[in-house]
């Protein structure tokens, strides 16, 4: 049997993949628009026009409404929503987390999802919020795992089954939950209870949750970031290995008169111009949208257009191998996102394991780029260079080189490497000439290591221009440093 998820392209820990479901194959990363069965802002049958390949709805809401339940049981979920592509159904866990109690068991809701013909079903997991006492996070995780195992025993090939990872903000519990449920072979792994983190802009902790959960999962399984619908954070989440998102945001934000962009959100009443070229924004002025009777419908449509625009840009970036450049750009739109970027690069050692060995030219986009996995990979491989005799390290901008046994080049943030590699990835990087302290520091660290690894060689370091860094003091002890 061919596997349910096939990865076709990779960049950082992100990937483009194909997810096979009973109602067809979708290309990931993708967003599933959330369909509220009671209140359809945009009809499911229209969703493909925006770029949606797959939808998500709530089986608990369907099961609680006589009219919806009866139609779903009689004609099936796809007929109820009038959509013939893949549909994922949530279980009512979210209602459980909001209202504390719901009138359905895990067994009943799994059976219901199977009967109505869902493509991906979700057990009744417990979304444990952030910051709860560890004992609560542990015991709710145990209950979640029991319910997941029960659900697994009830589902065969009729639908795919999701195994949500819980564990609150305890990274060790997230990893343990992920590795425990992995033994039971779910088809999709949603990372649960992250909505409160996103609502309070705790993106750095979101990075911790994603990475710790991913560490417990097999890297080849599809991962869904539950409740993530703002395009500003898609690139970051994709780079960490998330494949599926779901967006209620397009409709919820629209109801609050909010206009989504990939760099953040505007209140429509504060907009004098519409900074977007979707069909809504090119056919209306900001004033027209504000005054329109169907303002929230117009905003929902715009919000959905920009959501899928970002997904296409992310996929293109993965193919080109410049996803991290996109992440760095997106993470500069809010200080909390910048914190998330820094947190992400604190995991560069982990990302490096998945990042392709060769891709498009590395673009230095700011001090954080010095911590990129490609730079770390170079540090790990310094042992591979053996240098004997005399060696001159010249700045990468210096065209001529003095006589020596080894012509070496110094290029921040990487450091020192044989000059003949200067046009080879990653040393062909586009970097800034006036290097910053972070980049220079990383390059000097790597240079010092290289010199220490080759104690018999005789090194001369040509500065080329005024450079200041505390590490020069150390360098001067092991090499002849010239201006
Ligand atoms: N929707 C948002 N978060 C969650 C979660 O943790 N579990 C489920 N089942 N649905 C969600
Ligand atoms: Zn628009």
CSV table of C-alpha atoms and ligand atoms in Angstrom, one decimal:
chain,number,residue,atom,x,y,z
A,1,UNK,CA,0.0,0.0,0.0
A,2,UNK,CA,1.3,3.5,-0.8
A,3,UNK,CA,1.7,5.6,2.2
A,4,UNK,CA,-0.9,8.2,3.2
A,5,UNK,CA,1.7,11.0,3.2
A,6,UNK,CA,4.4,11.5,0.7
A,7,UNK,CA,7.0,14.2,1.0
A,8,UNK,CA,8.1,15.7,-2.3
A,9,UNK,CA,10.2,18.7,-1.4
A,10,UNK,CA,12.0,19.9,1.7
A,11,UNK,CA,13.5,23.1,3.2
A,12,UNK,CA,14.6,23.6,6.8
A,13,UNK,CA,12.3,21.2,8.7
A,14,UNK,CA,9.4,22.1,6.3
A,15,UNK,CA,8.2,20.2,3.4
A,16,UNK,CA,5.7,20.0,0.5
A,17,UNK,CA,3.8,16.7,0.7
A,18,UNK,CA,0.8,14.8,-0.7
A,19,UNK,CA,-1.8,13.7,1.7
A,20,UNK,CA,-4.1,10.9,0.4
A,21,UNK,CA,-7.6,10.8,1.8
A,22,UNK,CA,-10.8,8.9,0.8
A,23,UNK,CA,-12.0,12.0,-1.1
A,24,UNK,CA,-8.8,12.7,-2.9
A,25,UNK,CA,-5.2,13.9,-2.5
A,26,UNK,CA,-4.2,17.3,-1.1
A,27,UNK,CA,-0.9,19.1,-1.5
A,28,UNK,CA,0.5,20.3,1.8
A,29,UNK,CA,1.2,22.7,3.4
A,30,UNK,CA,-2.4,23.8,3.2
A,31,UNK,CA,-5.1,25.4,5.3
A,32,UNK,CA,-8.5,23.9,5.9
A,33,UNK,CA,-11.1,26.6,6.2
A,34,UNK,CA,-13.4,25.9,9.2
A,35,UNK,CA,-17.0,25.4,8.2
A,36,UNK,CA,-19.5,26.2,10.9
A,37,UNK,CA,-22.4,23.9,10.0
A,38,UNK,CA,-24.9,26.4,11.6
A,39,UNK,CA,-23.5,29.5,10.0
A,40,UNK,CA,-21.8,29.4,6.6
A,41,UNK,CA,-20.2,32.7,5.9
A,42,UNK,CA,-18.8,31.5,2.6
A,43,UNK,CA,-20.3,28.4,1.1
A,44,UNK,CA,-18.2,25.2,1.1
A,45,UNK,CA,-18.9,24.8,-2.6
A,46,UNK,CA,-17.1,28.2,-3.2
A,47,UNK,CA,-14.1,27.3,-1.2
A,48,UNK,CA,-12.1,25.9,-4.1
A,49,UNK,CA,-12.1,29.3,-5.8
A,50,UNK,CA,-10.0,30.6,-3.0
A,51,UNK,CA,-7.5,27.8,-3.1
A,52,UNK,CA,-8.9,25.5,-0.5
A,53,UNK,CA,-8.4,21.8,-1.2
A,54,UNK,CA,-9.8,20.4,2.1
A,55,UNK,CA,-12.3,21.6,4.7
A,56,UNK,CA,-12.7,21.0,8.4
A,57,UNK,CA,-16.0,21.1,10.3
A,58,UNK,CA,-17.2,20.0,13.7
A,59,UNK,CA,-18.9,16.6,14.1
A,60,UNK,CA,-20.1,17.5,17.6
A,61,UNK,CA,-22.1,20.5,16.3
A,62,UNK,CA,-23.6,18.3,13.6
A,63,UNK,CA,-24.5,15.6,16.0
A,64,UNK,CA,-26.3,18.0,18.4
A,65,UNK,CA,-28.7,19.6,15.8
A,66,UNK,CA,-31.5,17.3,14.7
A,67,UNK,CA,-31.7,18.6,11.2
A,68,UNK,CA,-28.0,18.5,10.6
A,69,UNK,CA,-27.5,15.1,12.2
A,70,UNK,CA,-30.4,13.5,10.3
A,71,UNK,CA,-29.2,14.8,6.9
A,72,UNK,CA,-25.6,13.8,7.7
A,73,UNK,CA,-26.6,10.3,8.7
A,74,UNK,CA,-28.9,9.9,5.7
A,75,UNK,CA,-26.9,11.6,2.9
A,76,UNK,CA,-23.4,11.8,4.4
A,77,UNK,CA,-21.2,14.7,5.4
A,78,UNK,CA,-20.1,15.6,1.9
A,79,UNK,CA,-23.7,16.0,0.8
A,80,UNK,CA,-24.6,18.0,3.9
A,81,UNK,CA,-21.8,20.5,3.2
A,82,UNK,CA,-22.1,20.2,-0.6
A,83,UNK,CA,-18.3,19.6,-1.0
A,84,UNK,CA,-16.9,16.6,-2.7
A,85,UNK,CA,-13.3,17.0,-1.6
A,86,UNK,CA,-11.7,15.8,1.7
A,87,UNK,CA,-13.3,17.0,4.9
A,88,UNK,CA,-11.8,16.6,8.4
A,89,UNK,CA,-14.1,16.6,11.4
A,90,UNK,CA,-13.3,17.8,14.9
A,91,UNK,CA,-14.7,16.0,17.8
A,92,UNK,CA,-16.1,18.5,20.2
A,93,UNK,CA,-13.0,18.7,22.2
A,94,UNK,CA,-12.8,22.4,21.7
A,95,UNK,CA,-16.4,22.8,23.1
A,96,UNK,CA,-15.2,20.6,26.0
A,97,UNK,CA,-12.3,23.0,26.6
A,98,UNK,CA,-14.6,26.0,26.6
A,99,UNK,CA,-17.7,24.7,28.4
A,100,UNK,CA,-16.0,22.1,30.6
A,101,UNK,CA,-18.5,19.3,29.7
A,102,UNK,CA,-20.2,17.9,26.7
A,103,UNK,CA,-22.9,15.3,26.1
A,104,UNK,CA,-21.0,12.7,24.0
A,105,UNK,CA,-18.5,10.0,24.7
A,106,UNK,CA,-15.3,9.4,22.7
A,107,UNK,CA,-16.8,6.1,21.4
A,108,UNK,CA,-20.0,7.8,20.2
A,109,UNK,CA,-18.3,10.7,18.4
A,110,UNK,CA,-15.8,8.4,16.6
A,111,UNK,CA,-18.7,6.2,15.5
A,112,UNK,CA,-20.6,9.2,14.3
A,113,UNK,CA,-17.6,10.6,12.3
A,114,UNK,CA,-17.2,7.2,10.7
A,115,UNK,CA,-20.9,6.9,9.8
A,116,UNK,CA,-21.2,10.3,8.2
A,117,UNK,CA,-18.2,9.6,6.0
A,118,UNK,CA,-15.5,12.0,7.4
A,119,UNK,CA,-12.1,11.8,5.7
A,120,UNK,CA,-10.2,12.5,8.8
A,121,UNK,CA,-11.7,11.9,12.3
A,122,UNK,CA,-10.5,13.2,15.6
A,123,UNK,CA,-11.0,11.5,19.0
A,124,UNK,CA,-12.3,13.3,22.0
A,125,UNK,CA,-8.9,14.6,23.2
A,126,UNK,CA,-8.6,17.0,26.2
A,127,UNK,CA,-7.1,20.3,25.2
A,128,UNK,CA,-5.1,21.1,28.3
A,129,UNK,CA,-4.4,24.9,28.4
A,130,UNK,CA,-1.0,26.5,29.0
A,131,UNK,CA,0.5,27.0,32.4
A,132,UNK,CA,-1.7,24.5,34.4
A,133,UNK,CA,-0.1,22.5,37.2
A,134,UNK,CA,2.0,19.6,35.9
A,135,UNK,CA,-0.2,17.0,37.6
A,136,UNK,CA,-3.2,18.2,35.6
A,137,UNK,CA,-1.3,18.2,32.4
A,138,UNK,CA,-0.1,14.7,33.1
A,139,UNK,CA,-3.4,13.2,34.0
A,140,UNK,CA,-5.3,14.8,31.2
A,141,UNK,CA,-2.6,13.6,28.8
A,142,UNK,CA,-3.1,10.0,30.1
A,143,UNK,CA,-6.9,10.3,29.5
A,144,UNK,CA,-6.3,11.7,26.0
A,145,UNK,CA,-3.9,8.8,25.2
A,146,UNK,CA,-6.5,6.2,26.5
A,147,UNK,CA,-9.2,7.8,24.2
A,148,UNK,CA,-6.8,7.8,21.3
A,149,UNK,CA,-6.1,4.2,21.7
A,150,UNK,CA,-9.8,3.4,22.0
A,151,UNK,CA,-10.5,5.4,18.8
A,152,UNK,CA,-7.6,3.6,17.0
A,153,UNK,CA,-9.2,0.2,17.8
A,154,UNK,CA,-12.5,1.4,16.2
A,155,UNK,CA,-11.2,2.8,12.9
A,156,UNK,CA,-9.7,0.8,10.0
A,157,UNK,CA,-9.6,2.0,6.4
A,158,UNK,CA,-12.9,3.9,6.3
A,159,UNK,CA,-11.4,7.2,7.4
A,160,UNK,CA,-8.0,8.5,8.4
A,161,UNK,CA,-7.6,9.1,12.2
A,162,UNK,CA,-5.9,12.0,13.9
A,163,UNK,CA,-3.9,11.6,17.1
A,164,UNK,CA,-3.7,15.0,18.8
A,165,UNK,CA,-0.6,15.7,20.9
A,166,UNK,CA,-1.3,17.4,24.2
A,167,UNK,CA,0.8,18.1,27.3
A,168,UNK,CA,0.2,21.8,27.8
A,169,UNK,CA,3.4,23.9,28.0
A,170,UNK,CA,5.5,21.1,29.4
A,171,UNK,CA,7.9,20.3,26.6
A,172,UNK,CA,8.9,16.9,28.0
A,173,UNK,CA,5.2,15.9,28.2
A,174,UNK,CA,4.6,17.0,24.6
A,175,UNK,CA,7.5,14.9,23.4
A,176,UNK,CA,6.4,11.9,25.6
A,177,UNK,CA,2.8,12.2,24.4
A,178,UNK,CA,4.0,12.4,20.8
A,179,UNK,CA,6.2,9.3,21.1
A,180,UNK,CA,3.6,7.3,23.0
A,181,UNK,CA,0.8,7.9,20.5
A,182,UNK,CA,3.2,7.3,17.6
A,183,UNK,CA,3.3,3.6,18.6
A,184,UNK,CA,-0.4,3.4,17.7
A,185,UNK,CA,0.1,4.7,14.2
A,186,UNK,CA,-2.3,7.6,13.6
A,187,UNK,CA,-2.6,9.1,10.1
A,188,UNK,CA,-2.3,12.8,11.0
A,189,UNK,CA,-0.9,14.3,14.2
A,190,UNK,CA,-2.5,17.6,15.3
A,191,UNK,CA,-0.7,19.6,17.9
A,192,UNK,CA,-3.5,20.6,20.3
A,193,UNK,CA,-4.3,23.4,22.7
A,194,UNK,CA,-2.1,25.9,21.0
A,195,UNK,CA,-4.9,28.5,20.4
A,196,UNK,CA,-4.4,30.2,23.9
A,197,UNK,CA,-0.7,30.6,23.1
A,198,UNK,CA,-1.4,32.2,19.8
A,199,UNK,CA,-4.2,34.4,21.1
A,200,UNK,CA,-1.8,35.9,23.6
A,201,UNK,CA,1.1,36.3,21.1
A,202,UNK,CA,3.2,33.7,22.9
A,203,UNK,CA,4.8,32.6,19.7
A,204,UNK,CA,8.2,31.7,21.2
A,205,UNK,CA,6.5,29.2,23.4
A,206,UNK,CA,4.5,28.0,20.4
A,207,UNK,CA,7.9,27.2,18.8
A,208,UNK,CA,8.8,25.2,22.0
A,209,UNK,CA,5.6,23.2,21.7
A,210,UNK,CA,6.0,22.5,18.0
A,211,UNK,CA,9.6,21.4,18.3
A,212,UNK,CA,9.1,19.2,21.4
A,213,UNK,CA,6.1,17.5,19.8
A,214,UNK,CA,7.9,17.0,16.5
A,215,UNK,CA,10.9,15.4,18.4
A,216,UNK,CA,8.5,12.7,19.6
A,217,UNK,CA,7.0,12.1,16.2
A,218,UNK,CA,8.3,10.2,13.2
A,219,UNK,CA,9.5,13.0,10.8
A,220,UNK,CA,7.6,11.5,7.9
A,221,UNK,CA,4.1,11.9,9.4
A,222,UNK,CA,1.8,14.8,8.6
A,223,UNK,CA,1.4,17.4,11.4
A,224,UNK,CA,-1.5,19.7,11.9
A,225,UNK,CA,-1.3,22.9,14.0
A,226,UNK,CA,-4.8,22.9,15.5
A,227,UNK,CA,-6.6,26.2,15.4
A,228,UNK,CA,-3.8,28.1,13.6
A,229,UNK,CA,-5.3,30.4,11.0
A,230,UNK,CA,-3.3,33.6,10.9
A,231,UNK,CA,-1.1,33.7,7.8
A,232,UNK,CA,1.6,35.7,9.6
A,233,UNK,CA,2.8,32.6,11.4
A,234,UNK,CA,2.4,30.0,8.7
A,235,UNK,CA,5.9,30.3,7.3
A,236,UNK,CA,7.4,29.8,10.8
A,237,UNK,CA,5.2,26.8,11.6
A,238,UNK,CA,5.9,25.3,8.2
A,239,UNK,CA,9.7,25.7,8.6
A,240,UNK,CA,9.3,23.7,11.9
A,241,UNK,CA,7.5,20.9,10.1
A,242,UNK,CA,3.8,21.7,10.3
A,243,UNK,CA,1.8,20.6,7.2
A,244,UNK,CA,-1.8,21.4,7.9
A,245,UNK,CA,-3.6,24.4,9.4
A,246,UNK,CA,-7.2,25.3,10.0
A,247,UNK,CA,-8.7,28.7,9.8
A,248,UNK,CA,-11.7,30.0,11.5
A,249,UNK,CA,-9.8,33.2,11.7
A,250,UNK,CA,-10.9,34.3,8.2
A,251,UNK,CA,-14.5,34.5,9.4
A,252,UNK,CA,-14.0,35.4,13.1
A,253,UNK,CA,-11.7,38.3,12.2
A,254,UNK,CA,-14.1,39.5,9.5
A,255,UNK,CA,-17.0,39.5,12.1
A,256,UNK,CA,-14.8,41.9,14.2
A,257,UNK,CA,-14.2,44.1,11.1
A,258,UNK,CA,-10.5,42.9,10.9
A,259,UNK,CA,-8.5,42.8,7.7
A,260,UNK,CA,-5.8,40.1,7.7
A,261,UNK,CA,-2.4,40.5,5.9
A,262,UNK,CA,0.6,38.2,6.0
A,263,UNK,CA,2.3,40.9,8.1
A,264,UNK,CA,-0.4,41.4,10.7
A,265,UNK,CA,-4.0,42.6,11.1
A,266,UNK,CA,-5.7,45.9,10.5
A,267,UNK,CA,-9.0,47.2,11.7
A,268,UNK,CA,-10.9,48.0,8.5
A,269,UNK,CA,-12.0,51.3,10.0
A,270,UNK,CA,-8.3,52.4,10.3
A,271,UNK,CA,-7.6,51.6,6.6
A,272,UNK,CA,-7.5,54.4,4.1
A,273,UNK,CA,-6.2,52.1,1.4
A,274,UNK,CA,-6.5,48.4,0.7
A,275,UNK,CA,-3.0,47.0,0.4
A,276,UNK,CA,-4.0,43.9,-1.4
A,277,UNK,CA,-4.8,42.9,-5.0
A,278,UNK,CA,-7.4,40.2,-4.4
A,279,UNK,CA,-10.7,40.4,-6.3
A,280,UNK,CA,-12.4,42.1,-3.4
A,281,UNK,CA,-9.6,44.7,-2.8
A,282,UNK,CA,-9.2,45.7,-6.5
A,283,UNK,CA,-13.0,46.1,-6.9
A,284,UNK,CA,-13.7,48.1,-3.7
A,285,UNK,CA,-12.2,51.1,-2.0
A,286,UNK,CA,-11.5,51.0,1.7
A,287,UNK,CA,-14.5,53.4,2.2
A,288,UNK,CA,-16.8,51.1,0.3
A,289,UNK,CA,-15.8,48.1,2.3
A,290,UNK,CA,-16.3,50.0,5.6
A,291,UNK,CA,-19.8,51.1,4.6
A,292,UNK,CA,-20.9,47.9,2.8
A,293,UNK,CA,-23.9,46.1,4.3
A,294,UNK,CA,-22.0,42.9,3.6
A,295,UNK,CA,-18.7,44.2,5.1
A,296,UNK,CA,-18.0,41.0,7.0
A,297,UNK,CA,-18.6,38.9,4.0
A,298,UNK,CA,-16.2,41.0,1.9
A,299,UNK,CA,-13.6,40.9,4.7
A,300,UNK,CA,-14.0,37.1,5.1
A,301,UNK,CA,-13.3,36.7,1.4
A,302,UNK,CA,-10.3,39.0,1.4
A,303,UNK,CA,-9.0,37.2,4.5
A,304,UNK,CA,-9.3,33.8,2.8
A,305,UNK,CA,-7.6,35.1,-0.4
A,306,UNK,CA,-4.5,36.3,1.6
A,307,UNK,CA,-4.5,33.1,3.6
A,308,UNK,CA,-4.0,31.0,0.5
A,309,UNK,CA,-1.7,33.5,-1.1
A,310,UNK,CA,0.7,33.0,1.8
A,311,UNK,CA,0.4,29.2,1.4
A,312,UNK,CA,1.4,29.4,-2.3
A,313,UNK,CA,4.3,31.7,-1.4
A,314,UNK,CA,5.5,29.3,1.2
A,315,UNK,CA,5.3,26.3,-1.2
A,316,UNK,CA,7.3,28.3,-3.8
A,317,UNK,CA,9.9,29.2,-1.1
A,318,UNK,CA,10.3,25.5,-0.2
A,319,UNK,CA,10.9,24.6,-3.9
A,320,UNK,CA,13.4,27.4,-4.2
A,321,UNK,CA,15.1,26.6,-0.9
A,322,UNK,CA,14.6,30.1,0.6
A,323,UNK,CA,11.9,29.3,3.2
A,324,UNK,CA,14.1,30.6,6.0
A,325,UNK,CA,14.5,34.0,4.2
A,326,UNK,CA,10.7,34.2,4.2
A,327,UNK,CA,10.4,33.2,7.8
A,328,UNK,CA,12.9,35.9,8.8
A,329,UNK,CA,10.9,38.5,6.8
A,330,UNK,CA,7.6,37.5,8.4
A,331,UNK,CA,9.1,37.4,11.9
A,332,UNK,CA,10.1,41.1,11.6
A,333,UNK,CA,6.5,42.2,11.6
A,334,UNK,CA,5.9,41.9,15.3
A,335,UNK,CA,8.4,41.8,18.2
A,336,UNK,CA,6.7,38.6,19.6
A,337,UNK,CA,7.4,37.0,16.2
A,338,UNK,CA,11.0,38.1,16.3
A,339,UNK,CA,11.2,36.3,19.7
A,340,UNK,CA,9.8,33.3,18.0
A,341,UNK,CA,12.5,33.5,15.3
A,342,UNK,CA,15.2,33.6,17.9
A,343,UNK,CA,13.6,30.7,19.7
A,344,UNK,CA,13.4,28.8,16.4
A,345,UNK,CA,17.1,29.3,15.8
A,346,UNK,CA,17.9,28.0,19.3
A,347,UNK,CA,16.8,24.7,17.7
A,348,UNK,CA,19.0,25.0,14.7
A,349,UNK,CA,20.8,21.8,15.7
A,350,UNK,CA,17.5,20.0,15.3
A,351,UNK,CA,16.5,21.8,12.1
A,352,UNK,CA,19.9,21.1,10.6
A,353,UNK,CA,19.1,17.3,10.6
A,354,UNK,CA,16.3,17.9,8.1
A,355,UNK,CA,17.6,20.9,6.1
A,356,UNK,CA,18.7,19.9,2.6
A,357,UNK,CA,22.5,19.9,2.2
A,358,UNK,CA,22.4,22.1,-0.8
A,359,UNK,CA,19.8,24.7,-1.9
A,360,UNK,CA,19.5,28.2,-3.2
A,361,UNK,CA,21.9,31.0,-2.3
A,362,UNK,CA,21.9,31.8,1.4
A,363,UNK,CA,20.7,35.4,2.0
A,364,UNK,CA,21.9,37.1,5.1
A,365,UNK,CA,18.8,39.0,6.4
A,366,UNK,CA,20.0,40.3,9.8
A,367,UNK,CA,21.8,39.2,13.0
A,368,UNK,CA,19.5,36.2,13.5
A,369,UNK,CA,20.7,34.7,10.2
A,370,UNK,CA,24.0,34.0,12.0
A,371,UNK,CA,22.2,31.3,13.9
A,372,UNK,CA,20.8,29.5,10.8
A,373,UNK,CA,21.2,25.8,10.6
A,374,UNK,CA,23.5,26.1,7.5
A,375,UNK,CA,26.0,28.1,9.6
A,376,UNK,CA,25.8,25.6,12.4
A,377,UNK,CA,26.3,22.7,9.9
A,378,UNK,CA,29.5,24.4,8.7
A,379,UNK,CA,30.8,24.6,12.3
A,380,UNK,CA,30.1,20.9,12.8
A,381,UNK,CA,32.2,20.1,9.7
A,382,UNK,CA,35.3,22.1,10.4
A,383,UNK,CA,37.1,18.8,11.2
A,384,UNK,CA,36.9,17.9,7.6
A,385,UNK,CA,39.5,20.5,6.6
A,386,UNK,CA,43.1,19.6,7.0
A,387,UNK,CA,45.5,22.4,6.7
A,388,UNK,CA,49.3,22.1,6.5
A,389,UNK,CA,52.1,24.6,6.0
A,390,UNK,CA,51.4,28.3,5.8
A,391,UNK,CA,47.8,29.6,5.5
A,392,UNK,CA,46.6,33.1,4.7
A,393,UNK,CA,43.0,34.0,5.6
A,394,UNK,CA,41.9,36.9,3.5
A,395,UNK,CA,38.6,38.8,3.6
A,396,UNK,CA,36.1,37.6,1.1
A,397,UNK,CA,36.1,41.1,-0.6
A,398,UNK,CA,39.9,41.0,-1.2
A,399,UNK,CA,40.6,40.0,-4.8
A,400,UNK,CA,44.4,39.4,-4.6
A,401,UNK,CA,46.0,37.0,-2.2
A,402,UNK,CA,49.5,36.7,-0.9
A,403,UNK,CA,51.7,33.6,-1.5
A,404,UNK,CA,51.1,30.7,0.9
A,405,UNK,CA,50.4,27.0,0.9
A,406,UNK,CA,46.7,27.6,1.6
A,407,UNK,CA,44.5,30.4,0.2
A,408,UNK,CA,41.7,30.7,2.8
A,409,UNK,CA,38.7,33.1,2.8
A,410,UNK,CA,37.0,34.7,5.7
A,411,UNK,CA,33.3,35.4,5.2
A,412,UNK,CA,30.9,36.1,8.0
A,413,UNK,CA,28.8,34.5,9.4
A,414,UNK,CA,30.4,31.2,8.2
A,415,UNK,CA,34.1,31.9,9.0
A,416,UNK,CA,37.1,30.5,7.2
A,417,UNK,CA,37.1,28.1,4.3
A,418,UNK,CA,39.3,27.3,1.3
A,419,UNK,CA,39.0,30.1,-1.2
A,420,UNK,CA,38.3,27.7,-4.1
A,421,UNK,CA,34.9,27.0,-2.4
A,422,UNK,CA,33.8,30.6,-2.5
A,423,UNK,CA,31.4,30.1,-5.4
A,424,UNK,CA,30.0,26.8,-3.9
A,425,UNK,CA,27.0,26.6,-1.6
A,426,UNK,CA,26.7,27.8,1.1
A,427,UNK,CA,29.9,29.9,0.8
A,428,UNK,CA,28.4,31.8,-2.2
A,429,UNK,CA,26.1,33.4,0.4
A,430,UNK,CA,24.9,37.0,-0.2
A,431,UNK,CA,26.0,38.8,2.9
A,432,UNK,CA,26.5,42.4,4.1
A,433,UNK,CA,29.9,43.9,3.5
A,434,UNK,CA,29.8,45.9,6.7
A,435,UNK,CA,29.4,42.9,8.9
A,436,UNK,CA,27.5,43.1,12.2
A,437,UNK,CA,28.7,41.9,15.5
A,438,UNK,CA,26.7,38.7,15.6
A,439,UNK,CA,27.9,37.6,12.2
A,440,UNK,CA,31.5,38.5,12.9
A,441,UNK,CA,31.3,36.7,16.2
A,442,UNK,CA,30.1,33.5,14.7
A,443,UNK,CA,32.7,33.7,11.9
A,444,UNK,CA,35.5,34.3,14.4
A,445,UNK,CA,34.4,31.4,16.6
A,446,UNK,CA,34.5,29.1,13.6
A,447,UNK,CA,37.9,30.5,12.5
A,448,UNK,CA,39.4,30.0,16.0
A,449,UNK,CA,38.1,26.4,16.0
A,450,UNK,CA,39.6,25.8,12.5
A,451,UNK,CA,43.0,27.1,13.7
A,452,UNK,CA,42.9,25.0,16.9
A,453,UNK,CA,42.1,21.9,14.8
A,454,UNK,CA,45.2,22.5,12.7
A,455,UNK,CA,47.9,23.2,15.3
A,456,UNK,CA,50.8,22.5,12.9
A,457,UNK,CA,49.8,25.1,10.3
A,458,UNK,CA,50.9,28.6,10.4
A,459,UNK,CA,48.0,31.1,10.0
A,460,UNK,CA,48.0,34.7,9.0
A,461,UNK,CA,44.7,36.6,9.2
A,462,UNK,CA,44.3,39.7,7.1
A,463,UNK,CA,41.6,42.0,8.5
A,464,UNK,CA,41.4,44.1,5.4
A,465,UNK,CA,39.5,46.8,7.3
A,466,UNK,CA,38.7,48.1,10.7
A,467,UNK,CA,37.0,45.2,12.6
A,468,UNK,CA,36.3,45.1,16.3
A,469,UNK,CA,35.3,42.1,18.3
A,470,UNK,CA,36.4,40.7,21.7
A,471,UNK,CA,37.4,37.4,20.0
A,472,UNK,CA,40.3,39.1,18.2
A,473,UNK,CA,42.2,39.0,21.4
A,474,UNK,CA,42.0,35.2,21.3
A,475,UNK,CA,42.7,35.0,17.6
A,476,UNK,CA,45.8,37.1,18.0
A,477,UNK,CA,47.2,34.5,20.3
A,478,UNK,CA,47.0,31.7,17.7
A,479,UNK,CA,47.5,33.6,14.4
A,480,UNK,CA,49.4,36.5,13.0
A,481,UNK,CA,46.6,39.1,12.7
A,482,UNK,CA,47.3,41.9,10.2
A,483,UNK,CA,45.3,45.1,9.4
B,1,LIG,N1,-9.2,22.9,18.1
B,1,LIG,C1,-8.3,23.7,18.6
B,1,LIG,N2,-7.5,23.1,19.5
B,1,LIG,C2,-7.9,21.8,19.6
B,1,LIG,C3,-7.5,20.7,20.4
B,1,LIG,O1,-6.5,20.7,21.1
B,1,LIG,N3,-8.1,19.5,20.2
B,1,LIG,C4,-9.2,19.4,19.3
B,1,LIG,N4,-9.8,18.2,19.1
B,1,LIG,N5,-9.6,20.5,18.6
B,1,LIG,C5,-9.0,21.7,18.7
B,2,LIG,ZN1,-7.7,41.6,-0.6
